[in-house]
């Protein structure tokens, strides 16, 4: 709560208890967030509890931040659930580790032509503690790296 109030006060440069359209625009520019006036006006109007006012109270700001935090938490929970389901799909023997054999078997079930040697190489790359198998954390890191590499230009 204190950090939220401090952030609000940083944006409220004239200390009138509200973040005006101009104050918000200046804050966005200081944060190097490109936005045009129409987009910003739409945001302010959507957030403001008092319609036809182009300013945001602390309560409005708090509601916005809590909404954002809730969305971030849900997104994190969704990612965790996805990771758990994916890990379980690979962990055929339910020992809480994924072996190269399990990687190979699962990928082949998904229609990928992956050899055991290729699966061993994948496991070796992600196996931080060199025990020959992937923990859930190592698997999560592997998925993240694969995702980052597939998105990279």
PDB file of N, CA and C in Angstrom, residues 88-129:
ATOM      1  N   UNK A  88       3.744 -33.646 -16.445  1.00  0.00           N
ATOM      2  CA  UNK A  88       3.116 -34.946 -16.194  1.00  0.00           C
ATOM      3  C   UNK A  88       2.966 -35.758 -17.475  1.00  0.00           C
ATOM      4  N   UNK A  89       2.726 -35.081 -18.598  1.00  0.00           N
ATOM      5  CA  UNK A  89       2.603 -35.791 -19.876  1.00  0.00           C
ATOM      6  C   UNK A  89       3.920 -36.466 -20.254  1.00  0.00           C
ATOM      7  N   UNK A  90       5.034 -35.842 -19.912  1.00  0.00           N
ATOM      8  CA  UNK A  90       6.349 -36.412 -20.221  1.00  0.00           C
ATOM      9  C   UNK A  90       6.793 -37.440 -19.180  1.00  0.00           C
ATOM     10  N   UNK A  91       6.424 -37.223 -17.927  1.00  0.00           N
ATOM     11  CA  UNK A  91       6.875 -38.085 -16.828  1.00  0.00           C
ATOM     12  C   UNK A  91       6.018 -39.354 -16.780  1.00  0.00           C
ATOM     13  N   UNK A  92       6.319 -40.289 -17.653  1.00  0.00           N
ATOM     14  CA  UNK A  92       5.509 -41.501 -17.826  1.00  0.00           C
ATOM     15  C   UNK A  92       5.498 -42.393 -16.585  1.00  0.00           C
ATOM     16  N   UNK A  93       6.632 -42.505 -15.893  1.00  0.00           N
ATOM     17  CA  UNK A  93       6.693 -43.409 -14.740  1.00  0.00           C
ATOM     18  C   UNK A  93       6.377 -42.715 -13.411  1.00  0.00           C
ATOM     19  N   UNK A  94       6.019 -41.440 -13.468  1.00  0.00           N
ATOM     20  CA  UNK A  94       5.594 -40.650 -12.305  1.00  0.00           C
ATOM     21  C   UNK A  94       6.621 -40.607 -11.174  1.00  0.00           C
ATOM     22  N   UNK A  95       7.896 -40.518 -11.549  1.00  0.00           N
ATOM     23  CA  UNK A  95       8.946 -40.420 -10.529  1.00  0.00           C
ATOM     24  C   UNK A  95       9.375 -38.972 -10.286  1.00  0.00           C
ATOM     25  N   UNK A  96       8.655 -38.026 -10.887  1.00  0.00           N
ATOM     26  CA  UNK A  96       8.933 -36.588 -10.780  1.00  0.00           C
ATOM     27  C   UNK A  96      10.227 -36.167 -11.465  1.00  0.00           C
ATOM     28  N   UNK A  97      10.660 -36.969 -12.408  1.00  0.00           N
ATOM     29  CA  UNK A  97      11.798 -36.637 -13.261  1.00  0.00           C
ATOM     30  C   UNK A  97      11.463 -37.085 -14.677  1.00  0.00           C
ATOM     31  N   UNK A  98      12.109 -36.450 -15.644  1.00  0.00           N
ATOM     32  CA  UNK A  98      11.913 -36.826 -17.040  1.00  0.00           C
ATOM     33  C   UNK A  98      13.240 -37.317 -17.594  1.00  0.00           C
ATOM     34  N   UNK A  99      13.223 -38.537 -18.096  1.00  0.00           N
ATOM     35  CA  UNK A  99      14.427 -39.130 -18.692  1.00  0.00           C
ATOM     36  C   UNK A  99      14.433 -38.868 -20.195  1.00  0.00           C
ATOM     37  N   UNK A 100      15.565 -39.116 -20.814  1.00  0.00           N
ATOM     38  CA  UNK A 100      15.666 -38.983 -22.272  1.00  0.00           C
ATOM     39  C   UNK A 100      14.703 -39.940 -22.960  1.00  0.00           C
ATOM     40  N   UNK A 101      14.547 -41.120 -22.401  1.00  0.00           N
ATOM     41  CA  UNK A 101      13.619 -42.100 -22.972  1.00  0.00           C
ATOM     42  C   UNK A 101      12.189 -41.566 -22.955  1.00  0.00           C
ATOM     43  N   UNK A 102      11.818 -40.910 -21.846  1.00  0.00           N
ATOM     44  CA  UNK A 102      10.469 -40.343 -21.739  1.00  0.00           C
ATOM     45  C   UNK A 102      10.282 -39.186 -22.718  1.00  0.00           C
ATOM     46  N   UNK A 103      11.320 -38.375 -22.903  1.00  0.00           N
ATOM     47  CA  UNK A 103      11.256 -37.294 -23.894  1.00  0.00           C
ATOM     48  C   UNK A 103      11.034 -37.891 -25.274  1.00  0.00           C
ATOM     49  N   UNK A 104      11.816 -38.883 -25.612  1.00  0.00           N
ATOM     50  CA  UNK A 104      11.732 -39.526 -26.925  1.00  0.00           C
ATOM     51  C   UNK A 104      10.344 -40.130 -27.145  1.00  0.00           C
ATOM     52  N   UNK A 105       9.870 -40.865 -26.162  1.00  0.00           N
ATOM     53  CA  UNK A 105       8.567 -41.528 -26.267  1.00  0.00           C
ATOM     54  C   UNK A 105       7.435 -40.511 -26.437  1.00  0.00           C
ATOM     55  N   UNK A 106       7.439 -39.468 -25.620  1.00  0.00           N
ATOM     56  CA  UNK A 106       6.372 -38.468 -25.680  1.00  0.00           C
ATOM     57  C   UNK A 106       6.401 -37.712 -26.998  1.00  0.00           C
ATOM     58  N   UNK A 107       7.580 -37.326 -27.431  1.00  0.00           N
ATOM     59  CA  UNK A 107       7.686 -36.593 -28.695  1.00  0.00           C
ATOM     60  C   UNK A 107       7.222 -37.458 -29.866  1.00  0.00           C
ATOM     61  N   UNK A 108       7.537 -38.739 -29.836  1.00  0.00           N
ATOM     62  CA  UNK A 108       7.080 -39.639 -30.896  1.00  0.00           C
ATOM     63  C   UNK A 108       5.561 -39.791 -30.857  1.00  0.00           C
ATOM     64  N   UNK A 109       4.984 -39.807 -29.659  1.00  0.00           N
ATOM     65  CA  UNK A 109       3.524 -39.863 -29.538  1.00  0.00           C
ATOM     66  C   UNK A 109       2.878 -38.600 -30.105  1.00  0.00           C
ATOM     67  N   UNK A 110       3.603 -37.507 -30.051  1.00  0.00           N
ATOM     68  CA  UNK A 110       3.108 -36.240 -30.595  1.00  0.00           C
ATOM     69  C   UNK A 110       3.388 -36.104 -32.089  1.00  0.00           C
ATOM     70  N   UNK A 111       3.978 -37.135 -32.670  1.00  0.00           N
ATOM     71  CA  UNK A 111       4.225 -37.126 -34.110  1.00  0.00           C
ATOM     72  C   UNK A 111       5.564 -36.556 -34.518  1.00  0.00           C
ATOM     73  N   UNK A 112       6.426 -36.295 -33.549  1.00  0.00           N
ATOM     74  CA  UNK A 112       7.757 -35.768 -33.848  1.00  0.00           C
ATOM     75  C   UNK A 112       8.724 -36.932 -34.033  1.00  0.00           C
ATOM     76  N   UNK A 113       9.543 -36.853 -35.041  1.00  0.00           N
ATOM     77  CA  UNK A 113      10.513 -37.909 -35.320  1.00  0.00           C
ATOM     78  C   UNK A 113      11.812 -37.590 -34.575  1.00  0.00           C
ATOM     79  N   UNK A 114      11.825 -37.885 -33.283  1.00  0.00           N
ATOM     80  CA  UNK A 114      12.968 -37.582 -32.423  1.00  0.00           C
ATOM     81  C   UNK A 114      13.661 -38.890 -32.048  1.00  0.00           C
ATOM     82  N   UNK A 115      14.958 -38.935 -32.266  1.00  0.00           N
ATOM     83  CA  UNK A 115      15.709 -40.140 -31.905  1.00  0.00           C
ATOM     84  C   UNK A 115      16.089 -40.085 -30.430  1.00  0.00           C
ATOM     85  N   UNK A 116      16.449 -41.224 -29.884  1.00  0.00           N
ATOM     86  CA  UNK A 116      16.886 -41.285 -28.493  1.00  0.00           C
ATOM     87  C   UNK A 116      18.148 -40.449 -28.294  1.00  0.00           C
ATOM     88  N   UNK A 117      19.030 -40.449 -29.272  1.00  0.00           N
ATOM     89  CA  UNK A 117      20.257 -39.647 -29.178  1.00  0.00           C
ATOM     90  C   UNK A 117      19.922 -38.154 -29.106  1.00  0.00           C
ATOM     91  N   UNK A 118      18.952 -37.719 -29.913  1.00  0.00           N
ATOM     92  CA  UNK A 118      18.532 -36.311 -29.878  1.00  0.00           C
ATOM     93  C   UNK A 118      17.891 -35.977 -28.531  1.00  0.00           C
ATOM     94  N   UNK A 119      17.087 -36.885 -28.008  1.00  0.00           N
ATOM     95  CA  UNK A 119      16.459 -36.672 -26.705  1.00  0.00           C
ATOM     96  C   UNK A 119      17.518 -36.589 -25.604  1.00  0.00           C
ATOM     97  N   UNK A 120      18.530 -37.455 -25.685  1.00  0.00           N
ATOM     98  CA  UNK A 120      19.619 -37.410 -24.699  1.00  0.00           C
ATOM     99  C   UNK A 120      20.357 -36.075 -24.767  1.00  0.00           C
ATOM    100  N   UNK A 121      20.556 -35.574 -25.979  1.00  0.00           N
ATOM    101  CA  UNK A 121      21.228 -34.276 -26.143  1.00  0.00           C
ATOM    102  C   UNK A 121      20.388 -33.156 -25.537  1.00  0.00           C
ATOM    103  N   UNK A 122      19.062 -33.204 -25.731  1.00  0.00           N
ATOM    104  CA  UNK A 122      18.171 -32.197 -25.139  1.00  0.00           C
ATOM    105  C   UNK A 122      18.249 -32.234 -23.617  1.00  0.00           C
ATOM    106  N   UNK A 123      18.166 -33.435 -23.070  1.00  0.00           N
ATOM    107  CA  UNK A 123      18.216 -33.582 -21.614  1.00  0.00           C
ATOM    108  C   UNK A 123      19.557 -33.086 -21.086  1.00  0.00           C
ATOM    109  N   UNK A 124      20.621 -33.441 -21.761  1.00  0.00           N
ATOM    110  CA  UNK A 124      21.958 -33.034 -21.319  1.00  0.00           C
ATOM    111  C   UNK A 124      22.091 -31.508 -21.287  1.00  0.00           C
ATOM    112  N   UNK A 125      21.518 -30.828 -22.277  1.00  0.00           N
ATOM    113  CA  UNK A 125      21.585 -29.364 -22.319  1.00  0.00           C
ATOM    114  C   UNK A 125      20.880 -28.720 -21.131  1.00  0.00           C
ATOM    115  N   UNK A 126      19.766 -29.316 -20.698  1.00  0.00           N
ATOM    116  CA  UNK A 126      18.964 -28.709 -19.638  1.00  0.00           C
ATOM    117  C   UNK A 126      19.269 -29.264 -18.247  1.00  0.00           C
ATOM    118  N   UNK A 127      20.033 -30.323 -18.174  1.00  0.00           N
ATOM    119  CA  UNK A 127      20.306 -31.026 -16.924  1.00  0.00           C
ATOM    120  C   UNK A 127      21.404 -30.305 -16.137  1.00  0.00           C
ATOM    121  N   UNK A 128      21.001 -29.324 -15.333  1.00  0.00           N
ATOM    122  CA  UNK A 128      21.968 -28.497 -14.610  1.00  0.00           C
ATOM    123  C   UNK A 128      22.799 -29.284 -13.597  1.00  0.00           C
ATOM    124  N   UNK A 129      22.177 -30.240 -12.922  1.00  0.00           N
ATOM    125  CA  UNK A 129      22.924 -30.978 -11.895  1.00  0.00           C
ATOM    126  C   UNK A 129      23.541 -32.271 -12.424  1.00  0.00           C
TER     127      UNK A 129
END
